[in-house]
PDB file of C-alpha atoms in Angstrom:
ATOM      1  CA  UNK J   1       0.000   0.000   0.000  1.00  0.00           C
ATOM      2  CA  UNK J   2       1.682   3.267  -1.055  1.00  0.00           C
ATOM      3  CA  UNK J   3       1.946   5.708   1.819  1.00  0.00           C
ATOM      4  CA  UNK J   4       3.640   8.672   0.215  1.00  0.00           C
ATOM      5  CA  UNK J   5       1.067  10.983   1.783  1.00  0.00           C
ATOM      6  CA  UNK J   6       2.551  10.243   5.231  1.00  0.00           C
ATOM      7  CA  UNK J   7       5.826  11.679   6.475  1.00  0.00           C
ATOM      8  CA  UNK J   8       8.966   9.560   5.905  1.00  0.00           C
ATOM      9  CA  UNK J   9      10.001   6.753   8.231  1.00  0.00           C
ATOM     10  CA  UNK J  10      11.839   8.017  11.283  1.00  0.00           C
ATOM     11  CA  UNK J  11      13.453   6.404  14.302  1.00  0.00           C
ATOM     12  CA  UNK J  12      12.879   7.591  17.878  1.00  0.00           C
ATOM     13  CA  UNK J  13      15.460   9.861  19.461  1.00  0.00           C
ATOM     14  CA  UNK J  14      14.651   8.406  22.881  1.00  0.00           C
ATOM     15  CA  UNK J  15      12.983   5.246  24.191  1.00  0.00           C
ATOM     16  CA  UNK J  16      12.416   3.865  27.643  1.00  0.00           C
ATOM     17  CA  UNK J  17      10.566   1.589  30.020  1.00  0.00           C
ATOM     18  CA  UNK J  18       8.551   3.250  32.774  1.00  0.00           C
ATOM     19  CA  UNK J  19       7.427   1.283  35.854  1.00  0.00           C
ATOM     20  CA  UNK J  20       3.708   1.595  36.594  1.00  0.00           C
ATOM     21  CA  UNK J  21       1.416   0.406  39.349  1.00  0.00           C
ATOM     22  CA  UNK J  22       0.583  -3.282  39.749  1.00  0.00           C
ATOM     23  CA  UNK J  23       3.825  -4.558  38.229  1.00  0.00           C
ATOM     24  CA  UNK J  24       3.128  -3.149  34.750  1.00  0.00           C
ATOM     25  CA  UNK J  25       5.954  -1.565  32.758  1.00  0.00           C
ATOM     26  CA  UNK J  26       5.245   0.907  29.924  1.00  0.00           C
ATOM     27  CA  UNK J  27       7.265   1.122  26.731  1.00  0.00           C
ATOM     28  CA  UNK J  28       7.489   4.714  25.473  1.00  0.00           C
ATOM     29  CA  UNK J  29       9.336   6.613  22.790  1.00  0.00           C
ATOM     30  CA  UNK J  30       9.894  10.166  21.603  1.00  0.00           C
ATOM     31  CA  UNK J  31      10.228  11.059  17.928  1.00  0.00           C
ATOM     32  CA  UNK J  32      10.816  14.238  15.966  1.00  0.00           C
ATOM     33  CA  UNK J  33      11.738  17.628  17.434  1.00  0.00           C
ATOM     34  CA  UNK J  34      12.717  17.522  21.144  1.00  0.00           C
ATOM     35  CA  UNK J  35      11.779  21.222  21.405  1.00  0.00           C
ATOM     36  CA  UNK J  36       8.631  20.858  19.330  1.00  0.00           C
ATOM     37  CA  UNK J  37       4.928  21.002  20.121  1.00  0.00           C
ATOM     38  CA  UNK J  38       4.016  17.839  22.062  1.00  0.00           C
ATOM     39  CA  UNK J  39       1.540  15.373  20.572  1.00  0.00           C
ATOM     40  CA  UNK J  40       0.542  12.094  22.210  1.00  0.00           C
ATOM     41  CA  UNK J  41      -0.381   9.120  20.023  1.00  0.00           C
ATOM     42  CA  UNK J  42      -2.968   6.763  21.552  1.00  0.00           C
ATOM     43  CA  UNK J  43      -3.211   3.363  19.874  1.00  0.00           C
ATOM     44  CA  UNK J  44      -6.342   1.335  19.365  1.00  0.00           C
ATOM     45  CA  UNK J  45      -7.656  -1.945  20.636  1.00  0.00           C
ATOM     46  CA  UNK J  46      -7.556  -1.749  23.564  1.00  0.00           C
ATOM     47  CA  UNK J  47      -4.466  -3.909  23.412  1.00  0.00           C
ATOM     48  CA  UNK J  48      -3.286  -3.367  19.830  1.00  0.00           C
ATOM     49  CA  UNK J  49      -0.014  -1.587  20.610  1.00  0.00           C
ATOM     50  CA  UNK J  50       1.668   1.077  18.493  1.00  0.00           C
ATOM     51  CA  UNK J  51       3.947   0.650  15.487  1.00  0.00           C
ATOM     52  CA  UNK J  52       6.544   2.519  13.462  1.00  0.00           C
ATOM     53  CA  UNK J  53       3.979   3.697  10.894  1.00  0.00           C
ATOM     54  CA  UNK J  54       2.169   5.695  13.578  1.00  0.00           C
ATOM     55  CA  UNK J  55       5.107   8.099  13.810  1.00  0.00           C
ATOM     56  CA  UNK J  56       4.463   9.149  10.224  1.00  0.00           C
ATOM     57  CA  UNK J  57       1.259  11.147  10.752  1.00  0.00           C
ATOM     58  CA  UNK J  58       3.308  14.025  12.179  1.00  0.00           C
ATOM     59  CA  UNK J  59       5.896  16.397  10.687  1.00  0.00           C
ATOM     60  CA  UNK J  60       9.010  15.528  12.717  1.00  0.00           C
ATOM     61  CA  UNK J  61      10.453  18.990  12.162  1.00  0.00           C
ATOM     62  CA  UNK J  62       7.577  20.522  14.147  1.00  0.00           C
ATOM     63  CA  UNK J  63       6.197  17.933  16.541  1.00  0.00           C
ATOM     64  CA  UNK J  64       7.593  16.306  19.655  1.00  0.00           C
ATOM     65  CA  UNK J  65       5.830  12.965  19.125  1.00  0.00           C
ATOM     66  CA  UNK J  66       5.217  10.769  22.159  1.00  0.00           C
ATOM     67  CA  UNK J  67       4.111   7.192  21.535  1.00  0.00           C
ATOM     68  CA  UNK J  68       3.592   4.474  24.122  1.00  0.00           C
ATOM     69  CA  UNK J  69       2.149   0.996  24.416  1.00  0.00           C
ATOM     70  CA  UNK J  70      -0.720   0.759  26.894  1.00  0.00           C
ATOM     71  CA  UNK J  71      -0.771  -1.774  29.719  1.00  0.00           C
ATOM     72  CA  UNK J  72      -0.410  -5.317  28.437  1.00  0.00           C
ATOM     73  CA  UNK J  73       0.089  -4.140  24.842  1.00  0.00           C
ATOM     74  CA  UNK J  74       2.912  -4.258  22.326  1.00  0.00           C
ATOM     75  CA  UNK J  75       6.302  -3.725  23.942  1.00  0.00           C
ATOM     76  CA  UNK J  76       4.887  -3.021  27.401  1.00  0.00           C
ATOM     77  CA  UNK J  77       5.116  -5.784  29.978  1.00  0.00           C
ATOM     78  CA  UNK J  78       3.688  -8.215  30.874  1.00  0.00           C
ATOM     79  CA  UNK J  79       2.065  -8.845  27.502  1.00  0.00           C
ATOM     80  CA  UNK J  80      -1.666  -9.461  27.727  1.00  0.00           C
ATOM     81  CA  UNK J  81      -1.796  -8.876  31.488  1.00  0.00           C
ATOM     82  CA  UNK J  82      -5.339  -8.100  32.691  1.00  0.00           C
ATOM     83  CA  UNK J  83      -4.717  -7.471  36.394  1.00  0.00           C
ATOM     84  CA  UNK J  84      -4.936  -3.750  37.097  1.00  0.00           C
ATOM     85  CA  UNK J  85      -5.795  -3.102  33.457  1.00  0.00           C
ATOM     86  CA  UNK J  86      -8.671  -0.596  33.416  1.00  0.00           C
ATOM     87  CA  UNK J  87      -9.463   2.716  31.755  1.00  0.00           C
ATOM     88  CA  UNK J  88      -8.792   4.712  34.965  1.00  0.00           C
ATOM     89  CA  UNK J  89      -5.411   2.965  35.201  1.00  0.00           C
ATOM     90  CA  UNK J  90      -4.600   3.937  31.612  1.00  0.00           C
ATOM     91  CA  UNK J  91      -5.615   7.541  32.268  1.00  0.00           C
ATOM     92  CA  UNK J  92      -3.340   7.564  35.329  1.00  0.00           C
ATOM     93  CA  UNK J  93      -0.524   6.032  33.253  1.00  0.00           C
ATOM     94  CA  UNK J  94      -0.750   8.880  30.753  1.00  0.00           C
ATOM     95  CA  UNK J  95      -0.371  11.367  33.596  1.00  0.00           C
ATOM     96  CA  UNK J  96       2.606   9.387  34.916  1.00  0.00           C
ATOM     97  CA  UNK J  97       4.226   9.589  31.476  1.00  0.00           C
ATOM     98  CA  UNK J  98       3.427  13.302  31.099  1.00  0.00           C
ATOM     99  CA  UNK J  99       5.036  14.149  34.424  1.00  0.00           C
ATOM    100  CA  UNK J 100       8.025  11.904  33.724  1.00  0.00           C
ATOM    101  CA  UNK J 101       8.675  13.686  30.416  1.00  0.00           C
ATOM    102  CA  UNK J 102       8.085  17.143  31.898  1.00  0.00           C
ATOM    103  CA  UNK J 103       5.297  18.083  29.484  1.00  0.00           C
ATOM    104  CA  UNK J 104       2.775  20.741  30.506  1.00  0.00           C
ATOM    105  CA  UNK J 105       0.180  19.978  27.850  1.00  0.00           C
ATOM    106  CA  UNK J 106      -0.211  18.159  24.564  1.00  0.00           C
ATOM    107  CA  UNK J 107      -2.369  17.479  21.538  1.00  0.00           C
ATOM    108  CA  UNK J 108      -4.086  14.078  21.688  1.00  0.00           C
ATOM    109  CA  UNK J 109      -4.246  11.877  18.572  1.00  0.00           C
ATOM    110  CA  UNK J 110      -6.185   8.626  18.743  1.00  0.00           C
ATOM    111  CA  UNK J 111      -8.338   6.333  16.662  1.00  0.00           C
ATOM    112  CA  UNK J 112     -10.859   3.629  17.517  1.00  0.00           C
ATOM    113  CA  UNK J 113     -10.172   2.722  21.176  1.00  0.00           C
ATOM    114  CA  UNK J 114      -7.535   5.472  21.037  1.00  0.00           C
ATOM    115  CA  UNK J 115     -10.375   7.964  20.562  1.00  0.00           C
ATOM    116  CA  UNK J 116     -12.133   6.510  23.633  1.00  0.00           C
ATOM    117  CA  UNK J 117      -9.021   6.830  25.764  1.00  0.00           C
ATOM    118  CA  UNK J 118      -8.329  10.343  24.453  1.00  0.00           C
ATOM    119  CA  UNK J 119     -11.810  11.436  25.523  1.00  0.00           C
ATOM    120  CA  UNK J 120     -11.491   9.747  28.928  1.00  0.00           C
ATOM    121  CA  UNK J 121      -8.119  11.398  29.563  1.00  0.00           C
ATOM    122  CA  UNK J 122      -9.234  14.814  28.295  1.00  0.00           C
ATOM    123  CA  UNK J 123     -12.317  14.730  30.508  1.00  0.00           C
ATOM    124  CA  UNK J 124     -10.166  13.812  33.516  1.00  0.00           C
ATOM    125  CA  UNK J 125      -7.399  16.335  32.780  1.00  0.00           C
ATOM    126  CA  UNK J 126      -8.743  19.047  30.460  1.00  0.00           C
ATOM    127  CA  UNK J 127      -6.096  21.506  31.634  1.00  0.00           C
ATOM    128  CA  UNK J 128      -3.409  19.296  30.070  1.00  0.00           C
ATOM    129  CA  UNK J 129      -5.035  18.990  26.638  1.00  0.00           C
ATOM    130  CA  UNK J 130      -4.546  21.435  23.760  1.00  0.00           C
ATOM    131  CA  UNK J 131      -7.015  19.658  21.494  1.00  0.00           C
ATOM    132  CA  UNK J 132      -7.874  16.278  19.985  1.00  0.00           C
ATOM    133  CA  UNK J 133      -7.541  14.601  16.595  1.00  0.00           C
ATOM    134  CA  UNK J 134      -9.813  11.539  16.654  1.00  0.00           C
ATOM    135  CA  UNK J 135     -10.533   8.851  14.064  1.00  0.00           C
ATOM    136  CA  UNK J 136     -13.027   6.000  13.852  1.00  0.00           C
ATOM    137  CA  UNK J 137     -14.805   7.126  16.996  1.00  0.00           C
ATOM    138  CA  UNK J 138     -15.682   4.492  19.600  1.00  0.00           C
ATOM    139  CA  UNK J 139     -17.669   5.662  22.631  1.00  0.00           C
ATOM    140  CA  UNK J 140     -17.699   2.316  24.423  1.00  0.00           C
ATOM    141  CA  UNK J 141     -21.478   2.017  24.508  1.00  0.00           C
ATOM    142  CA  UNK J 142     -23.177  -1.357  24.860  1.00  0.00           C
ATOM    143  CA  UNK J 143     -24.685  -1.111  21.373  1.00  0.00           C
ATOM    144  CA  UNK J 144     -21.221  -0.588  19.872  1.00  0.00           C
ATOM    145  CA  UNK J 145     -19.862  -3.709  21.565  1.00  0.00           C
ATOM    146  CA  UNK J 146     -22.933  -5.695  20.481  1.00  0.00           C
ATOM    147  CA  UNK J 147     -22.374  -4.472  16.911  1.00  0.00           C
ATOM    148  CA  UNK J 148     -18.784  -5.726  16.969  1.00  0.00           C
ATOM    149  CA  UNK J 149     -19.749  -9.138  18.345  1.00  0.00           C
ATOM    150  CA  UNK J 150     -22.882  -9.762  16.259  1.00  0.00           C
ATOM    151  CA  UNK J 151     -23.870  -6.829  14.049  1.00  0.00           C
ATOM    152  CA  UNK J 152     -20.921  -6.890  11.666  1.00  0.00           C
ATOM    153  CA  UNK J 153     -22.160 -10.207  10.289  1.00  0.00           C
ATOM    154  CA  UNK J 154     -24.760  -8.204   8.345  1.00  0.00           C
ATOM    155  CA  UNK J 155     -21.957  -6.806   6.185  1.00  0.00           C
ATOM    156  CA  UNK J 156     -19.227  -9.424   6.686  1.00  0.00           C
ATOM    157  CA  UNK J 157     -21.132 -12.721   7.114  1.00  0.00           C
ATOM    158  CA  UNK J 158     -18.149 -14.733   5.924  1.00  0.00           C
ATOM    159  CA  UNK J 159     -15.711 -13.099   8.351  1.00  0.00           C
ATOM    160  CA  UNK J 160     -18.230 -13.397  11.173  1.00  0.00           C
ATOM    161  CA  UNK J 161     -18.789 -17.079  10.399  1.00  0.00           C
ATOM    162  CA  UNK J 162     -15.063 -17.751  10.844  1.00  0.00           C
ATOM    163  CA  UNK J 163     -15.136 -15.757  14.089  1.00  0.00           C
ATOM    164  CA  UNK J 164     -18.176 -17.582  15.479  1.00  0.00           C
ATOM    165  CA  UNK J 165     -17.130 -21.037  14.334  1.00  0.00           C
ATOM    166  CA  UNK J 166     -14.097 -20.927  16.590  1.00  0.00           C
ATOM    167  CA  UNK J 167     -16.621 -21.325  19.429  1.00  0.00           C
ATOM    168  CA  UNK J 168     -18.784 -24.469  19.849  1.00  0.00           C
ATOM    169  CA  UNK J 169     -22.333 -23.890  18.634  1.00  0.00           C
ATOM    170  CA  UNK J 170     -23.828 -24.250  22.120  1.00  0.00           C
ATOM    171  CA  UNK J 171     -21.802 -21.240  23.344  1.00  0.00           C
ATOM    172  CA  UNK J 172     -22.352 -18.868  20.419  1.00  0.00           C
ATOM    173  CA  UNK J 173     -25.216 -17.064  22.141  1.00  0.00           C
ATOM    174  CA  UNK J 174     -22.569 -15.390  24.326  1.00  0.00           C
ATOM    175  CA  UNK J 175     -19.473 -15.072  22.196  1.00  0.00           C
ATOM    176  CA  UNK J 176     -17.794 -12.618  24.560  1.00  0.00           C
ATOM    177  CA  UNK J 177     -17.868 -14.962  27.558  1.00  0.00           C
ATOM    178  CA  UNK J 178     -16.819 -17.909  25.424  1.00  0.00           C
ATOM    179  CA  UNK J 179     -13.903 -16.036  23.886  1.00  0.00           C
ATOM    180  CA  UNK J 180     -12.761 -14.511  27.181  1.00  0.00           C
ATOM    181  CA  UNK J 181     -12.607 -17.981  28.747  1.00  0.00           C
ATOM    182  CA  UNK J 182     -10.358 -19.195  25.941  1.00  0.00           C
ATOM    183  CA  UNK J 183      -8.270 -16.020  25.753  1.00  0.00           C
ATOM    184  CA  UNK J 184      -7.441 -16.354  29.448  1.00  0.00           C
ATOM    185  CA  UNK J 185      -6.858 -20.110  29.344  1.00  0.00           C
ATOM    186  CA  UNK J 186      -3.284 -20.857  30.535  1.00  0.00           C
ATOM    187  CA  UNK J 187      -2.652 -23.216  27.603  1.00  0.00           C
ATOM    188  CA  UNK J 188      -0.876 -21.250  24.825  1.00  0.00           C
ATOM    189  CA  UNK J 189      -2.458 -23.446  22.159  1.00  0.00           C
ATOM    190  CA  UNK J 190      -5.896 -22.433  23.414  1.00  0.00           C
ATOM    191  CA  UNK J 191      -5.338 -18.719  23.972  1.00  0.00           C
ATOM    192  CA  UNK J 192      -3.279 -18.082  20.837  1.00  0.00           C
ATOM    193  CA  UNK J 193      -5.828 -19.855  18.625  1.00  0.00           C
ATOM    194  CA  UNK J 194      -8.653 -17.774  20.098  1.00  0.00           C
ATOM    195  CA  UNK J 195      -6.602 -14.604  19.782  1.00  0.00           C
ATOM    196  CA  UNK J 196      -5.894 -15.214  16.109  1.00  0.00           C
ATOM    197  CA  UNK J 197      -9.572 -15.898  15.363  1.00  0.00           C
ATOM    198  CA  UNK J 198     -10.696 -12.710  17.162  1.00  0.00           C
ATOM    199  CA  UNK J 199      -7.992 -10.494  15.649  1.00  0.00           C
ATOM    200  CA  UNK J 200      -8.384 -11.786  12.104  1.00  0.00           C
ATOM    201  CA  UNK J 201     -12.113 -11.036  12.330  1.00  0.00           C
ATOM    202  CA  UNK J 202     -11.349  -7.440  13.273  1.00  0.00           C
ATOM    203  CA  UNK J 203      -8.701  -7.142  10.575  1.00  0.00           C
ATOM    204  CA  UNK J 204     -10.997  -8.499   7.857  1.00  0.00           C
ATOM    205  CA  UNK J 205     -13.662  -5.930   8.753  1.00  0.00           C
ATOM    206  CA  UNK J 206     -11.328  -2.938   9.103  1.00  0.00           C
ATOM    207  CA  UNK J 207     -10.912  -1.803   5.506  1.00  0.00           C
ATOM    208  CA  UNK J 208     -13.289  -0.834   2.731  1.00  0.00           C
ATOM    209  CA  UNK J 209     -11.462  -3.018   0.214  1.00  0.00           C
ATOM    210  CA  UNK J 210      -9.819  -6.346   1.125  1.00  0.00           C
ATOM    211  CA  UNK J 211      -6.348  -5.797   2.598  1.00  0.00           C
ATOM    212  CA  UNK J 212      -4.281  -8.953   3.160  1.00  0.00           C
ATOM    213  CA  UNK J 213      -1.577  -6.730   4.667  1.00  0.00           C
ATOM    214  CA  UNK J 214      -3.981  -5.509   7.366  1.00  0.00           C
ATOM    215  CA  UNK J 215      -5.247  -9.006   8.147  1.00  0.00           C
ATOM    216  CA  UNK J 216      -1.693 -10.352   8.374  1.00  0.00           C
ATOM    217  CA  UNK J 217      -0.674  -7.609  10.817  1.00  0.00           C
ATOM    218  CA  UNK J 218      -3.662  -8.389  13.042  1.00  0.00           C
ATOM    219  CA  UNK J 219      -2.922 -12.128  12.950  1.00  0.00           C
ATOM    220  CA  UNK J 220       0.628 -11.977  14.325  1.00  0.00           C
ATOM    221  CA  UNK J 221       0.668 -13.860  17.635  1.00  0.00           C
ATOM    222  CA  UNK J 222       1.956 -11.052  19.849  1.00  0.00           C
ATOM    223  CA  UNK J 223      -0.373  -8.464  18.330  1.00  0.00           C
ATOM    224  CA  UNK J 224      -3.308 -10.866  18.379  1.00  0.00           C
ATOM    225  CA  UNK J 225      -2.885 -11.886  22.013  1.00  0.00           C
ATOM    226  CA  UNK J 226      -2.648  -8.339  23.372  1.00  0.00           C
ATOM    227  CA  UNK J 227      -5.501  -7.107  21.204  1.00  0.00           C
ATOM    228  CA  UNK J 228      -7.965  -9.957  21.651  1.00  0.00           C
ATOM    229  CA  UNK J 229      -7.415 -10.699  25.334  1.00  0.00           C
ATOM    230  CA  UNK J 230      -7.448  -7.061  26.478  1.00  0.00           C
ATOM    231  CA  UNK J 231     -10.272  -6.081  24.138  1.00  0.00           C
ATOM    232  CA  UNK J 232     -12.488  -8.916  25.414  1.00  0.00           C
ATOM    233  CA  UNK J 233     -11.591  -8.003  29.015  1.00  0.00           C
ATOM    234  CA  UNK J 234     -12.608  -4.389  28.464  1.00  0.00           C
ATOM    235  CA  UNK J 235     -15.787  -5.350  26.603  1.00  0.00           C
ATOM    236  CA  UNK J 236     -16.788  -7.604  29.500  1.00  0.00           C
ATOM    237  CA  UNK J 237     -16.466  -4.669  31.916  1.00  0.00           C
ATOM    238  CA  UNK J 238     -18.285  -1.992  29.886  1.00  0.00           C
ATOM    239  CA  UNK J 239     -14.911  -0.500  28.924  1.00  0.00           C
ATOM    240  CA  UNK J 240     -14.477   0.596  32.556  1.00  0.00           C
ATOM    241  CA  UNK J 241     -16.406   3.771  31.748  1.00  0.00           C
ATOM    242  CA  UNK J 242     -18.902   5.543  34.039  1.00  0.00           C
ATOM    243  CA  UNK J 243     -22.584   4.595  33.660  1.00  0.00           C
ATOM    244  CA  UNK J 244     -23.384   7.915  32.016  1.00  0.00           C
ATOM    245  CA  UNK J 245     -20.674   7.286  29.425  1.00  0.00           C
ATOM    246  CA  UNK J 246     -18.292   9.696  27.755  1.00  0.00           C
ATOM    247  CA  UNK J 247     -21.053  11.840  26.263  1.00  0.00           C
ATOM    248  CA  UNK J 248     -22.230  12.512  29.820  1.00  0.00           C
ATOM    249  CA  UNK J 249     -19.078  14.520  30.554  1.00  0.00           C
ATOM    250  CA  UNK J 250     -18.649  16.568  27.386  1.00  0.00           C
ATOM    251  CA  UNK J 251     -19.094  19.833  29.335  1.00  0.00           C
ATOM    252  CA  UNK J 252     -15.604  19.301  30.747  1.00  0.00           C
ATOM    253  CA  UNK J 253     -14.009  19.581  27.302  1.00  0.00           C
ATOM    254  CA  UNK J 254     -16.534  21.728  25.414  1.00  0.00           C
ATOM    255  CA  UNK J 255     -13.943  24.521  25.178  1.00  0.00           C
ATOM    256  CA  UNK J 256     -11.322  22.334  23.484  1.00  0.00           C
ATOM    257  CA  UNK J 257     -10.907  22.244  19.698  1.00  0.00           C
ATOM    258  CA  UNK J 258     -11.223  18.881  17.999  1.00  0.00           C
ATOM    259  CA  UNK J 259     -10.879  17.283  14.580  1.00  0.00           C
ATOM    260  CA  UNK J 260     -12.883  14.096  13.974  1.00  0.00           C
ATOM    261  CA  UNK J 261     -12.104  11.965  10.909  1.00  0.00           C
ATOM    262  CA  UNK J 262     -14.561   9.180  10.111  1.00  0.00           C
ATOM    263  CA  UNK J 263     -14.779   6.665   7.288  1.00  0.00           C
ATOM    264  CA  UNK J 264     -18.321   6.570   5.929  1.00  0.00           C
ATOM    265  CA  UNK J 265     -18.160   2.769   5.639  1.00  0.00           C
ATOM    266  CA  UNK J 266     -16.396   2.096   8.920  1.00  0.00           C
ATOM    267  CA  UNK J 267     -17.875  -1.240   9.991  1.00  0.00           C
ATOM    268  CA  UNK J 268     -15.858  -1.675  13.195  1.00  0.00           C
ATOM    269  CA  UNK J 269     -16.870   1.715  14.630  1.00  0.00           C
ATOM    270  CA  UNK J 270     -19.868   2.879  12.579  1.00  0.00           C
ATOM    271  CA  UNK J 271     -20.214   6.562  11.751  1.00  0.00           C
ATOM    272  CA  UNK J 272     -23.159   7.093  14.104  1.00  0.00           C
ATOM    273  CA  UNK J 273     -20.800   7.477  17.062  1.00  0.00           C
ATOM    274  CA  UNK J 274     -18.703  10.133  15.325  1.00  0.00           C
ATOM    275  CA  UNK J 275     -21.852  12.097  14.502  1.00  0.00           C
ATOM    276  CA  UNK J 276     -23.098  11.755  18.086  1.00  0.00           C
ATOM    277  CA  UNK J 277     -19.773  13.015  19.411  1.00  0.00           C
ATOM    278  CA  UNK J 278     -19.646  15.938  16.995  1.00  0.00           C
ATOM    279  CA  UNK J 279     -23.198  16.940  17.940  1.00  0.00           C
ATOM    280  CA  UNK J 280     -22.144  17.072  21.601  1.00  0.00           C
ATOM    281  CA  UNK J 281     -18.921  19.014  20.968  1.00  0.00           C
ATOM    282  CA  UNK J 282     -19.403  22.627  19.776  1.00  0.00           C
ATOM    283  CA  UNK J 283     -15.750  23.112  18.794  1.00  0.00           C
ATOM    284  CA  UNK J 284     -15.368  19.837  16.893  1.00  0.00           C
ATOM    285  CA  UNK J 285     -14.952  19.650  13.121  1.00  0.00           C
ATOM    286  CA  UNK J 286     -16.184  16.400  11.584  1.00  0.00           C
ATOM    287  CA  UNK J 287     -14.698  15.191   8.293  1.00  0.00           C
ATOM    288  CA  UNK J 288     -16.398  12.174   6.729  1.00  0.00           C
ATOM    289  CA  UNK J 289     -14.329  10.230   4.205  1.00  0.00           C
ATOM    290  CA  UNK J 290     -16.782   8.941   1.565  1.00  0.00           C
ATOM    291  CA  UNK J 291     -14.693   5.986   0.376  1.00  0.00           C
ATOM    292  CA  UNK J 292     -13.127   4.571   3.543  1.00  0.00           C
ATOM    293  CA  UNK J 293     -13.642   2.033   6.282  1.00  0.00           C
ATOM    294  CA  UNK J 294     -12.084   1.874   9.732  1.00  0.00           C
ATOM    295  CA  UNK J 295      -8.334   1.690   9.269  1.00  0.00           C
ATOM    296  CA  UNK J 296      -6.186   4.767   9.848  1.00  0.00           C
ATOM    297  CA  UNK J 297      -4.186   3.695   6.788  1.00  0.00           C
ATOM    298  CA  UNK J 298      -7.082   3.891   4.327  1.00  0.00           C
ATOM    299  CA  UNK J 299      -5.890   6.435   1.715  1.00  0.00           C
ATOM    300  CA  UNK J 300      -8.540   9.090   2.353  1.00  0.00           C
ATOM    301  CA  UNK J 301      -8.352   8.699   6.111  1.00  0.00           C
ATOM    302  CA  UNK J 302      -4.620   9.112   6.379  1.00  0.00           C
ATOM    303  CA  UNK J 303      -4.667  12.208   4.158  1.00  0.00           C
ATOM    304  CA  UNK J 304      -7.406  13.734   6.309  1.00  0.00           C
ATOM    305  CA  UNK J 305      -5.567  12.903   9.532  1.00  0.00           C
ATOM    306  CA  UNK J 306      -2.356  14.557   8.356  1.00  0.00           C
ATOM    307  CA  UNK J 307      -4.357  17.621   7.291  1.00  0.00           C
ATOM    308  CA  UNK J 308      -6.090  17.739  10.686  1.00  0.00           C
ATOM    309  CA  UNK J 309      -2.770  17.640  12.520  1.00  0.00           C
ATOM    310  CA  UNK J 310      -1.426  20.384  10.259  1.00  0.00           C
ATOM    311  CA  UNK J 311      -4.400  22.599  11.155  1.00  0.00           C
ATOM    312  CA  UNK J 312      -3.431  22.235  14.824  1.00  0.00           C
ATOM    313  CA  UNK J 313       0.117  23.114  13.908  1.00  0.00           C
ATOM    314  CA  UNK J 314      -1.106  26.409  12.466  1.00  0.00           C
ATOM    315  CA  UNK J 315      -3.030  27.114  15.651  1.00  0.00           C
ATOM    316  CA  UNK J 316       0.323  27.121  17.423  1.00  0.00           C
TER     317      UNK J 316
END
């Protein structure tokens, strides 16, 4: 997939491991201009981890780019650990990282679950947030989880069949419980097989046009285990969000500027949530990409995300 509309590959100028509560250790990195405007990248999932391509949404001459892997994800340790892994913990981890790096405030950039976490953090610490660039909005509502588990079969019946058939027919009425039991089974053969089935399902449904590259990246064992196990854990606990949900606290961030980029044919996080968020956020600008699905690397989505970041750059 050509990605000439992103900035060139770049290596971090600093990386580290930061001890957190409950025995977790966070991998973090800084990229770009050490004296630049800080921007925090929040990966999806929960549990997906960040990758080198995520550095490329930002002009390294201008931005001080901070990327980290959330608890149990990617290069953070222990991989796939669920103990102490909640949204409030992740929000606290971001504050731990901010203080460690000596940053007063930053722009938040997140897609899918990354948009959820960006909203949760901004609502908890609005004084530390300069604005948000969000993509493929996920608000963590019960209907959104139900759509992921069952609704996507309306558009991707073949992918859903593979997903469901990993579970015995008698248990398919509650796929989440059945998958979580297997994803937390101590036998690697059991939990890796379940993780691959879950992650491949998400990968198959993430792009408008078939993308073997996307599916292959989701299917890698380490990526799959962090993504599937942590995602199922969060789904089973209502994403560890308050009963009134994220839209119930929009007054806390109503003054902040935001850019929302949404693929019209996003099947993982349907456009309804992005429209609901934009309607509740007076200073948000919603850009709908007419020929895109969920992935941040869909051509129209990545162009729009770079443009959104550049508009924040001009704000100063």
